[in-house]
Amino acid sequence: MAAADQGSSPSVPGVTVSGPPVPRAGEVLTAGALQFVADLHRAFEGRRRELLAARRERRAEIARTGTLDFLPHTADVRSGDWQVAPAPRALTDRRVEITGPTDRKMVINALNSGAKVWLADFEDATAPTWENVVSGQVNLIDAFEGRIDFTSPQGKAYALKPAAELATVVVRPRGWHLDERHLTVDGDPVAGAFVDFGLYFFHNAARLIAKGEQDPNSGPYFYLPKTESHLEARLWNEVFTHAQAALGIPHGTIRATVLIETITAAFEMDEILYELREHAAGLNAGRWDYLFSIVKNFRDAGERYVLPDRNTVTMASPFMAAYTRLLVRTCHRRGAHAIGGMAAFIPSRKDPEVNAAALVKVRADKEREANGGFDGSWVAHPDLVPVARACFDAVLGERPHQKDNTGAPEPVTPAQLLDVAAAGGSCTHTGLHNAVQVGVRYIEAWLRGLGAVGIFHMMEDAATAEISRSQIWQWIHNGVVLADTGEKTTAELVRRLVAEELASLQAELGEQGYAAGRWTEAAALFEQVALAEDFPDFLTLPALALID
């Protein structure tokens, strides 16, 4: 479908827009915005492809050596006395951040949640259907203009609170690896990162700066996902510099927080902040993607890298604790914020026992982060905002952060970061079954356009499915024997569990409800990415062909 067929997308030389019609697309896919995105593509696509190739080369090197180390040629950066730019007022106090997709209801609830920051997610919490990509941009514009509202099918109305009570928006575009097949430039698909960042920045940078004159909680701020090296951070810095110059925005207006959610990035925290130092706001400690990255990179390095049941690997596990200590220490030495990981529990208003047990764990997790030097942390549900806030209030008091807390003085070593075996725990049939259940249920929802999904009282996103299927692959290829049943993990066992899960879902949903879903496709895709002989880098890559 050509650009004109969208009904509201203007013709821009070399640019083609395809996909189903989306209401109000013309407000987002303007000639100026499409030209801006096309310019990003033409300026930086070659470098993006080089960096994706470099990822493959580094993975091959890890496979050859079975280890990682800090980069010798950047030692001067790690030892240097430098800091990132001071945080803007809107990002000075980040003690509680809420995450979620950019659908209309979530926009309102997140902004109203009482959190300091809302991570408006075009990445793992959003299934990148064309409708989600475009309507998410519309919803953010409406929110900034104060004209967003929503009424549920049950008649419940949602509206924004006064501006002073709203969270600061920080947008997470897609990672470097994902293409947006509905938008091509000169015949090539544009990176989803360029689409998400470009449309948002083009339409909102000047608006947010103008709002910031009256409302300090405004600015063009971003979270950068799936970063694997400081060279990838350097590319983002070049994109920011280009974008600001192109729109006449003062250099350094953009602020970016980088998710350290890959094992390779954990060895380059200083370097990543250094590359972005004029635009850097902090680093974030992811969890599931970090574990997924360990499996992906060390998948053929033997049993010492085999992860036990995912729910037993906590942030207190020795190798995860080393990673968080290094993150806090690096951030605070450089004047950046250290932001903790996700509390994904979804409070239940029907089961007080489930609630009570889960809230004890959430509170302990947030107290650990606050006492460990983090300046803030993530939650997935508005009801967890006061829980997390109380934990950080107890440590911070009236201070906006604790950058003066430099953390433990002992150096963190490569061996500590890679000591997966010290996590303890075991690989069980219960854990394998849970991985199948969560993986299949999440992928089915994703295929229907839902990127943030409540499963078994937890808010799950694409990272959940990635760790679920990657652990299965790892257990099979390492011949793991399940501790609770004595069975060996095999492809045949996994296929049996998938079949049993589909039968269970048929009974749970009924014939009509089951038929309305995409369960057969989800199961087939899950088996494809979990059981393939060659490990697929991301499950979303083959999945993209199955959505509009």
Coordinates of C-alpha atoms in Angstrom, one line a residue:
M1 CA 0.0 0.0 0.0
A2 CA 1.5 3.3 -1.0
A3 CA 1.6 6.3 1.3
A4 CA -1.4 7.9 -0.3
D5 CA -3.4 4.7 0.4
Q6 CA -3.1 5.4 4.1
G7 CA -5.7 8.0 3.5
S8 CA -3.8 10.7 5.4
S9 CA -0.1 10.1 4.7
P10 CA 1.4 12.6 2.2
S11 CA 3.7 11.7 -0.6
V12 CA 7.4 12.1 0.4
P13 CA 10.1 11.1 -2.2
G14 CA 11.5 7.7 -1.5
V15 CA 9.1 7.0 1.4
T16 CA 6.4 4.4 1.3
V17 CA 3.9 3.8 4.2
S18 CA 2.0 0.5 4.2
G19 CA -0.3 -1.3 6.7
P20 CA -3.9 -1.0 7.7
P21 CA -5.5 2.4 8.0
V22 CA -5.2 3.9 11.5
P23 CA -7.5 6.7 12.8
R24 CA -5.8 10.1 12.9
A25 CA -2.7 8.7 11.2
G26 CA -2.5 11.9 9.2
E27 CA -1.7 13.9 12.4
V28 CA 1.4 11.7 12.9
L29 CA 2.5 10.7 9.4
T30 CA 2.9 14.3 8.1
A31 CA 5.3 15.2 5.3
G32 CA 7.6 16.8 7.7
A33 CA 7.7 13.9 10.1
L34 CA 8.2 11.3 7.4
Q35 CA 11.0 13.4 5.9
F36 CA 12.6 13.7 9.3
V37 CA 12.5 9.9 9.8
A38 CA 13.8 9.4 6.2
D39 CA 16.7 11.6 7.0
L40 CA 17.6 9.6 10.1
H41 CA 17.5 6.4 8.0
R42 CA 19.7 7.8 5.2
A43 CA 22.2 9.2 7.7
F44 CA 22.5 6.3 10.1
E45 CA 21.1 3.1 8.6
G46 CA 24.5 2.0 7.3
R47 CA 26.1 2.4 10.7
R48 CA 23.2 0.5 12.4
R49 CA 23.8 -2.4 10.1
E50 CA 27.5 -2.4 10.9
L51 CA 26.7 -2.5 14.6
L52 CA 24.3 -5.4 14.2
A53 CA 27.1 -7.3 12.3
A54 CA 29.5 -6.4 15.1
R55 CA 27.0 -8.1 17.6
R56 CA 27.3 -11.3 15.6
E57 CA 31.1 -11.1 15.6
R58 CA 31.3 -10.5 19.3
R59 CA 28.9 -13.4 20.0
A60 CA 31.3 -15.6 17.9
E61 CA 34.2 -14.4 20.0
I62 CA 32.3 -15.2 23.2
A63 CA 31.6 -18.7 21.8
R64 CA 35.3 -19.2 21.1
T65 CA 36.6 -18.0 24.4
G66 CA 33.7 -18.7 26.8
T67 CA 34.3 -15.5 28.7
L68 CA 34.1 -11.7 28.8
D69 CA 36.3 -9.0 30.2
F70 CA 36.4 -5.2 30.5
L71 CA 37.8 -3.6 27.3
P72 CA 41.5 -2.9 27.5
H73 CA 41.4 -0.1 24.9
T74 CA 38.9 1.9 26.9
A75 CA 40.7 1.7 30.2
D76 CA 41.4 5.5 30.1
V77 CA 37.6 6.1 30.0
R78 CA 37.1 3.9 33.1
S79 CA 39.9 5.6 35.0
G80 CA 39.1 9.2 33.8
D81 CA 37.6 11.9 36.0
W82 CA 34.5 13.0 34.0
Q83 CA 30.8 13.2 34.7
V84 CA 27.6 13.3 32.6
A85 CA 25.6 16.5 32.2
P86 CA 23.6 17.6 35.2
A87 CA 20.0 16.2 35.3
P88 CA 17.2 18.5 34.2
R89 CA 14.7 19.3 37.0
A90 CA 12.2 16.8 35.6
L91 CA 14.6 13.9 36.1
T92 CA 16.2 14.9 39.4
D93 CA 13.8 12.9 41.5
R94 CA 13.0 9.5 40.0
R95 CA 12.3 7.4 43.1
V96 CA 9.3 5.6 41.5
E97 CA 8.9 4.9 37.8
I98 CA 5.9 3.1 36.2
T99 CA 6.2 1.3 32.9
G100 CA 3.6 0.4 30.3
P101 CA 2.5 0.6 26.7
T102 CA 1.0 3.7 25.1
D103 CA -2.6 2.7 24.7
R104 CA -5.1 5.3 25.7
K105 CA -6.1 3.9 29.1
M106 CA -2.5 3.2 30.1
V107 CA -1.4 6.7 29.2
I108 CA -4.0 8.2 31.6
N109 CA -3.4 5.7 34.4
A110 CA 0.4 5.9 34.2
L111 CA 0.4 9.7 34.2
N112 CA -2.0 9.8 37.1
S113 CA -0.3 7.0 39.0
G114 CA 1.7 9.2 41.4
A115 CA 5.0 7.9 40.0
K116 CA 7.7 10.4 39.2
V117 CA 8.3 9.0 35.8
W118 CA 6.3 7.0 33.2
L119 CA 8.3 4.9 30.8
A120 CA 6.0 5.1 27.7
D121 CA 7.0 1.9 26.0
F122 CA 7.1 1.3 22.3
E123 CA 9.4 -1.7 22.9
D124 CA 8.9 -4.8 25.0
A125 CA 5.5 -3.8 26.4
T126 CA 4.1 -3.0 22.9
A127 CA 3.3 -5.5 20.2
P128 CA 4.4 -3.4 17.1
T129 CA 1.3 -3.6 15.0
W130 CA 1.0 -0.6 12.8
E131 CA -2.0 0.5 14.7
N132 CA -0.1 0.4 18.0
V133 CA 2.9 2.2 16.6
V134 CA 0.8 5.1 15.1
S135 CA -1.9 5.4 17.7
G136 CA 0.6 5.4 20.5
Q137 CA 2.1 8.6 19.0
V138 CA -1.4 10.1 18.7
N139 CA -2.1 9.3 22.4
L140 CA 1.1 11.0 23.6
I141 CA 0.4 14.1 21.6
D142 CA -3.1 14.2 23.1
A143 CA -1.7 13.8 26.6
F144 CA 0.7 16.7 26.1
E145 CA -2.1 18.8 24.8
G146 CA -4.3 17.9 27.8
R147 CA -7.1 16.5 25.6
I148 CA -6.8 12.8 26.3
D149 CA -9.7 10.8 27.8
F150 CA -11.0 7.3 27.7
T151 CA -14.2 5.5 28.5
S152 CA -14.1 1.7 29.0
P153 CA -16.8 -0.6 27.6
Q154 CA -18.2 -0.8 31.1
G155 CA -18.7 3.0 31.0
K156 CA -15.9 3.9 33.4
A157 CA -14.4 7.3 32.4
Y158 CA -10.7 8.2 32.7
A159 CA -9.2 11.7 32.5
L160 CA -5.9 13.4 33.5
K161 CA -5.3 15.0 36.8
P162 CA -3.8 18.5 36.9
A163 CA -0.5 18.9 35.1
A164 CA 1.5 19.3 38.3
E165 CA 0.5 15.9 39.5
L166 CA 1.4 14.0 36.4
A167 CA 4.5 11.8 35.8
T168 CA 7.3 12.8 33.5
V169 CA 7.2 10.9 30.3
V170 CA 10.3 9.0 29.2
V171 CA 9.8 7.2 25.9
R172 CA 11.4 3.8 25.1
P173 CA 11.8 3.3 21.3
R174 CA 12.4 -0.1 19.9
G175 CA 15.9 -1.6 20.0
W176 CA 18.4 -1.4 17.1
H177 CA 17.6 -5.0 15.9
L178 CA 13.9 -4.4 14.9
D179 CA 12.8 -3.1 11.5
E180 CA 9.5 -1.4 10.9
R181 CA 8.2 -3.1 7.7
H182 CA 5.3 -0.7 7.3
L183 CA 7.6 2.2 6.6
T184 CA 10.3 2.0 3.9
V185 CA 12.8 4.5 2.6
D186 CA 14.3 4.0 -0.8
G187 CA 12.9 0.5 -0.7
D188 CA 14.4 -0.6 2.6
P189 CA 12.5 -0.9 5.9
V190 CA 13.3 1.7 8.5
A191 CA 14.6 0.8 11.9
G192 CA 11.8 0.7 14.5
A193 CA 14.1 2.9 16.6
F194 CA 14.2 5.6 14.0
V195 CA 10.4 5.5 13.6
D196 CA 9.6 5.6 17.3
F197 CA 12.2 8.2 18.2
G198 CA 11.8 10.2 15.0
L199 CA 8.0 10.6 15.1
Y200 CA 8.0 11.4 18.8
F201 CA 10.8 13.9 18.7
F202 CA 9.6 15.6 15.6
H203 CA 6.1 16.2 17.0
N204 CA 6.9 16.8 20.6
A205 CA 10.3 18.2 21.3
A206 CA 9.4 21.8 20.7
R207 CA 6.0 21.3 22.5
L208 CA 7.7 19.8 25.5
I209 CA 10.3 22.5 25.7
A210 CA 7.5 25.1 25.6
K211 CA 5.6 23.3 28.2
G212 CA 8.7 23.1 30.4
E213 CA 8.7 26.9 30.8
Q214 CA 5.5 26.5 32.9
D215 CA 5.7 22.8 33.8
P216 CA 9.1 21.5 34.9
N217 CA 8.0 17.9 34.3
S218 CA 8.5 18.2 30.6
G219 CA 11.3 17.4 28.1
P220 CA 12.3 15.1 25.3
Y221 CA 13.5 12.2 27.4
F222 CA 14.2 8.6 26.4
Y223 CA 15.0 5.1 27.6
L224 CA 17.4 3.2 25.3
P225 CA 16.8 -0.6 25.2
K226 CA 18.9 -3.7 24.2
T227 CA 22.1 -1.8 24.0
E228 CA 25.1 -4.2 23.6
S229 CA 28.1 -1.9 23.4
H230 CA 29.3 1.7 23.9
L231 CA 29.5 1.9 20.1
E232 CA 25.7 1.5 20.0
A233 CA 25.4 4.2 22.5
R234 CA 27.6 6.4 20.4
L235 CA 25.2 5.9 17.5
W236 CA 22.3 7.1 19.7
N237 CA 24.4 10.1 20.6
E238 CA 25.0 10.9 17.0
V239 CA 21.2 10.5 16.3
F240 CA 20.4 12.9 19.1
T241 CA 22.9 15.5 17.9
H242 CA 21.5 15.3 14.4
A243 CA 17.9 15.5 15.5
Q244 CA 18.4 18.5 17.7
A245 CA 20.3 20.4 15.0
A246 CA 17.7 19.5 12.4
L247 CA 14.9 20.9 14.4
G248 CA 16.8 23.8 16.0
I249 CA 16.6 22.3 19.5
P250 CA 19.5 23.3 21.8
H251 CA 22.2 20.6 22.0
G252 CA 21.9 18.6 25.2
T253 CA 18.2 19.0 25.5
I254 CA 17.6 15.3 25.1
R255 CA 18.3 13.1 28.1
A256 CA 18.6 9.3 27.8
T257 CA 18.7 6.5 30.3
V258 CA 20.3 3.3 29.1
L259 CA 19.0 -0.1 30.1
I260 CA 21.9 -2.3 31.1
E261 CA 20.0 -5.4 30.1
T262 CA 22.7 -7.3 28.2
I263 CA 25.7 -9.0 29.6
T264 CA 28.0 -7.2 27.1
A265 CA 26.8 -3.8 28.2
A266 CA 27.4 -4.7 31.8
F267 CA 31.1 -4.7 30.9
E268 CA 30.9 -1.2 29.3
M269 CA 28.8 0.9 31.7
D270 CA 31.4 3.6 32.0
E271 CA 31.9 3.7 28.3
I272 CA 28.2 3.9 27.5
L273 CA 27.8 6.8 29.9
Y274 CA 30.8 8.5 28.4
E275 CA 29.6 8.2 24.8
L276 CA 26.3 9.8 25.9
R277 CA 27.7 12.1 28.5
E278 CA 26.1 15.3 27.1
H279 CA 22.7 13.5 26.9
A280 CA 23.0 10.8 29.6
A281 CA 20.6 10.7 32.5
G282 CA 21.4 7.3 34.1
L283 CA 21.4 3.6 33.8
N284 CA 18.8 1.0 34.6
A285 CA 19.2 -2.5 35.9
G286 CA 16.9 -4.8 33.8
R287 CA 16.4 -8.4 34.9
W288 CA 14.8 -10.8 32.4
D289 CA 16.5 -9.4 29.4
Y290 CA 19.8 -9.5 31.3
L291 CA 19.3 -13.2 32.0
F292 CA 18.2 -13.8 28.5
S293 CA 21.4 -12.1 27.2
I294 CA 23.5 -14.4 29.4
V295 CA 21.8 -17.4 28.0
K296 CA 22.1 -16.1 24.5
N297 CA 25.8 -15.2 24.7
F298 CA 27.0 -18.2 26.7
R299 CA 24.6 -20.8 25.4
D300 CA 27.4 -23.1 24.3
A301 CA 29.8 -22.4 27.2
G302 CA 28.8 -25.4 29.3
E303 CA 26.8 -26.2 32.4
R304 CA 28.4 -23.5 34.5
Y305 CA 26.2 -21.0 32.6
V306 CA 22.9 -23.0 32.9
L307 CA 20.3 -20.9 34.7
P308 CA 18.0 -22.6 37.2
D309 CA 14.2 -21.9 37.3
R310 CA 13.8 -18.3 36.3
N311 CA 11.7 -17.4 39.4
T312 CA 14.5 -18.6 41.7
V313 CA 17.1 -16.2 40.2
T314 CA 16.7 -13.0 42.2
M315 CA 18.6 -9.8 42.2
A316 CA 20.2 -11.0 45.4
S317 CA 21.9 -13.9 43.5
P318 CA 25.6 -13.3 43.6
F319 CA 26.1 -12.6 39.9
M320 CA 23.1 -10.3 39.8
A321 CA 24.2 -8.5 43.0
A322 CA 27.6 -7.9 41.5
Y323 CA 25.9 -6.4 38.4
T324 CA 23.8 -4.0 40.5
R325 CA 26.7 -3.0 42.7
L326 CA 28.7 -2.1 39.6
L327 CA 25.8 -0.2 38.1
V328 CA 25.2 1.9 41.3
R329 CA 28.9 2.6 41.7
T330 CA 29.4 3.6 38.0
C331 CA 26.4 5.8 37.9
H332 CA 27.1 7.7 41.0
R333 CA 30.8 8.2 40.2
R334 CA 29.7 9.8 37.0
G335 CA 26.8 11.9 38.4
A336 CA 24.1 9.8 36.8
H337 CA 21.0 8.2 38.3
A338 CA 20.9 4.5 39.1
I339 CA 17.4 3.1 38.5
G340 CA 16.4 -0.4 39.8
G341 CA 14.4 -3.2 38.2
M342 CA 10.8 -4.1 37.8
A343 CA 8.2 -5.1 40.4
A344 CA 5.9 -6.9 38.0
F345 CA 3.3 -8.2 40.5
I346 CA -0.3 -7.3 39.7
P347 CA -2.2 -6.7 42.9
S348 CA -5.4 -8.8 43.2
R349 CA -8.5 -7.3 44.7
K350 CA -10.0 -10.8 45.0
D351 CA -7.3 -12.8 46.7
P352 CA -5.9 -11.0 49.8
E353 CA -3.5 -14.0 50.6
V354 CA -1.8 -13.8 47.2
N355 CA -1.6 -10.0 47.7
A356 CA -0.1 -10.2 51.1
A357 CA 2.6 -12.7 50.1
A358 CA 3.5 -10.9 47.0
L359 CA 3.7 -7.5 48.6
V360 CA 6.2 -8.8 51.2
K361 CA 8.5 -9.7 48.3
V362 CA 8.0 -6.4 46.5
R363 CA 8.7 -4.5 49.6
A364 CA 11.8 -6.5 50.4
D365 CA 13.0 -6.0 46.8
K366 CA 12.5 -2.3 46.8
E367 CA 14.1 -1.9 50.3
R368 CA 17.1 -3.8 49.0
E369 CA 17.5 -1.4 46.1
A370 CA 17.0 1.7 48.1
N371 CA 19.5 0.5 50.8
G372 CA 21.9 -0.6 48.0
G373 CA 22.2 2.9 46.6
F374 CA 19.6 3.0 43.8
D375 CA 17.9 6.4 43.2
G376 CA 14.6 4.9 42.1
S377 CA 13.0 1.8 40.8
W378 CA 10.3 0.4 38.4
V379 CA 6.8 -0.9 39.1
A380 CA 4.3 -2.3 36.6
H381 CA 1.0 -1.4 38.4
P382 CA -0.3 1.8 39.9
D383 CA -1.1 0.1 43.2
L384 CA 2.6 -0.6 43.7
V385 CA 3.6 3.0 43.4
P386 CA 3.0 3.8 47.1
V387 CA 4.8 0.6 48.2
A388 CA 7.9 1.5 46.2
R389 CA 7.7 5.1 47.2
A390 CA 7.6 4.2 50.9
C391 CA 10.8 2.2 50.6
F392 CA 12.7 4.9 48.8
D393 CA 11.2 7.7 51.1
A394 CA 12.6 5.8 54.1
V395 CA 16.1 6.1 52.7
L396 CA 16.0 9.3 50.7
G397 CA 13.8 11.4 52.9
E398 CA 13.5 14.9 51.3
R399 CA 16.6 14.3 49.1
P400 CA 15.8 13.7 45.4
H401 CA 18.4 11.0 45.0
Q402 CA 21.4 9.5 46.7
K403 CA 24.2 10.1 44.2
D404 CA 26.5 10.7 47.2
N405 CA 26.2 7.0 48.0
T406 CA 29.1 5.6 45.9
G407 CA 28.3 2.0 46.9
A408 CA 30.6 -0.8 48.1
P409 CA 34.3 0.1 47.6
E410 CA 35.4 -3.4 46.5
P411 CA 35.8 -3.7 42.8
V412 CA 33.5 -5.9 40.8
T413 CA 35.4 -8.4 38.8
P414 CA 34.5 -10.2 35.5
A415 CA 34.4 -13.5 37.4
Q416 CA 31.8 -12.1 39.8
L417 CA 29.6 -10.9 36.9
L418 CA 29.8 -14.3 35.2
D419 CA 29.4 -16.5 38.2
V420 CA 26.1 -17.9 37.2
A421 CA 26.8 -21.2 39.0
A422 CA 26.7 -19.5 42.3
A423 CA 23.1 -18.6 41.9
G424 CA 22.2 -22.0 43.3
G425 CA 18.7 -23.3 42.7
S426 CA 17.8 -26.1 40.4
C427 CA 16.1 -26.9 37.1
T428 CA 12.7 -28.5 37.7
H429 CA 9.8 -29.8 35.8
T430 CA 7.7 -27.2 37.6
G431 CA 10.0 -24.5 36.2
L432 CA 9.9 -26.0 32.7
H433 CA 6.1 -26.2 32.8
N434 CA 5.9 -22.6 33.9
A435 CA 8.2 -21.5 31.1
V436 CA 6.0 -23.2 28.5
Q437 CA 2.8 -21.8 30.1
V438 CA 4.0 -18.2 30.2
G439 CA 5.8 -18.3 26.9
V440 CA 2.8 -19.6 25.0
R441 CA 0.3 -17.4 26.7
Y442 CA 2.4 -14.3 26.2
I443 CA 3.1 -14.9 22.5
E444 CA -0.6 -15.5 21.8
A445 CA -1.5 -12.2 23.4
W446 CA 1.4 -10.5 21.5
L447 CA 0.0 -11.9 18.2
R448 CA -3.3 -10.2 19.0
G449 CA -1.6 -6.9 19.5
L450 CA -1.0 -6.9 23.3
G451 CA 2.5 -6.4 24.5
A452 CA 1.9 -6.1 28.3
V453 CA 0.0 -9.1 29.6
G454 CA -1.1 -10.2 33.0
I455 CA -0.2 -13.9 33.5
F456 CA -0.5 -15.6 36.9
H457 CA -0.6 -12.3 38.8
M458 CA 2.5 -10.9 37.0
M459 CA 2.7 -8.2 34.3
E460 CA 4.7 -9.9 31.6
D461 CA 6.3 -8.4 28.4
A462 CA 8.5 -9.7 25.6
A463 CA 11.5 -10.1 27.9
T464 CA 9.5 -12.7 29.8
A465 CA 8.9 -14.8 26.7
E466 CA 12.6 -14.5 25.8
I467 CA 13.9 -15.8 29.0
S468 CA 11.3 -18.6 29.0
R469 CA 12.1 -19.9 25.6
S470 CA 15.9 -19.4 25.9
Q471 CA 16.0 -21.3 29.2
I472 CA 14.2 -24.2 27.5
W473 CA 16.7 -24.1 24.6
Q474 CA 19.6 -24.0 27.1
W475 CA 18.3 -26.9 29.2
I476 CA 17.8 -29.1 26.1
H477 CA 21.2 -28.4 24.7
N478 CA 22.9 -29.1 28.0
G479 CA 21.0 -32.3 28.7
V480 CA 19.6 -30.9 32.0
V481 CA 18.0 -33.5 34.2
L482 CA 15.0 -32.1 36.1
A483 CA 15.6 -32.2 39.9
D484 CA 12.0 -32.9 40.9
T485 CA 11.2 -35.7 38.4
G486 CA 14.5 -37.1 37.2
E487 CA 13.4 -36.5 33.5
K488 CA 15.9 -35.3 31.0
T489 CA 14.9 -32.1 29.2
T490 CA 14.2 -32.9 25.6
A491 CA 12.4 -31.4 22.7
E492 CA 9.9 -34.2 22.9
L493 CA 9.1 -33.4 26.6
V494 CA 8.6 -29.7 25.7
R495 CA 6.3 -30.5 22.8
R496 CA 4.3 -32.7 25.2
L497 CA 4.0 -29.8 27.7
V498 CA 2.9 -27.5 24.9
A499 CA 0.2 -29.9 23.8
E500 CA -0.9 -30.3 27.4
E501 CA -1.0 -26.5 27.8
L502 CA -3.2 -26.1 24.7
A503 CA -5.6 -28.8 26.0
S504 CA -5.7 -27.0 29.4
L505 CA -6.4 -23.7 27.7
Q506 CA -9.3 -25.2 25.7
A507 CA -10.8 -26.4 28.9
E508 CA -10.2 -23.1 30.6
L509 CA -11.5 -20.9 27.8
G510 CA -14.2 -23.0 26.3
E511 CA -14.5 -23.9 22.6
Q512 CA -15.6 -20.5 21.5
G513 CA -13.1 -18.6 23.6
Y514 CA -10.2 -20.8 22.5
A515 CA -11.2 -20.4 18.8
A516 CA -11.2 -16.7 19.2
G517 CA -7.5 -16.7 20.1
R518 CA -4.3 -17.5 18.1
W519 CA -3.2 -20.4 20.2
T520 CA -2.1 -22.7 17.4
E521 CA 0.1 -20.0 15.9
A522 CA 1.5 -19.1 19.3
A523 CA 2.4 -22.7 20.1
A524 CA 4.1 -23.2 16.8
L525 CA 6.1 -20.0 17.1
F526 CA 7.1 -20.9 20.7
E527 CA 8.3 -24.3 19.6
Q528 CA 10.2 -22.7 16.7
V529 CA 12.2 -20.3 18.9
A530 CA 12.6 -22.7 21.8
L531 CA 13.5 -25.8 19.9
A532 CA 15.4 -24.7 16.8
E533 CA 18.8 -26.2 16.4
D534 CA 20.3 -22.7 15.8
F535 CA 19.3 -20.2 18.5
P536 CA 17.1 -17.4 17.1
D537 CA 18.5 -14.0 18.3
F538 CA 15.1 -12.6 19.2
L539 CA 11.7 -14.3 19.1
T540 CA 10.1 -11.1 17.8
L541 CA 12.0 -11.3 14.5
P542 CA 10.1 -14.3 13.2
A543 CA 6.9 -13.1 15.0
L544 CA 6.8 -9.8 13.1
A545 CA 5.6 -11.6 9.9
L546 CA 2.5 -12.7 11.8
I547 CA 1.1 -9.3 12.8
D548 CA -0.3 -6.4 10.8

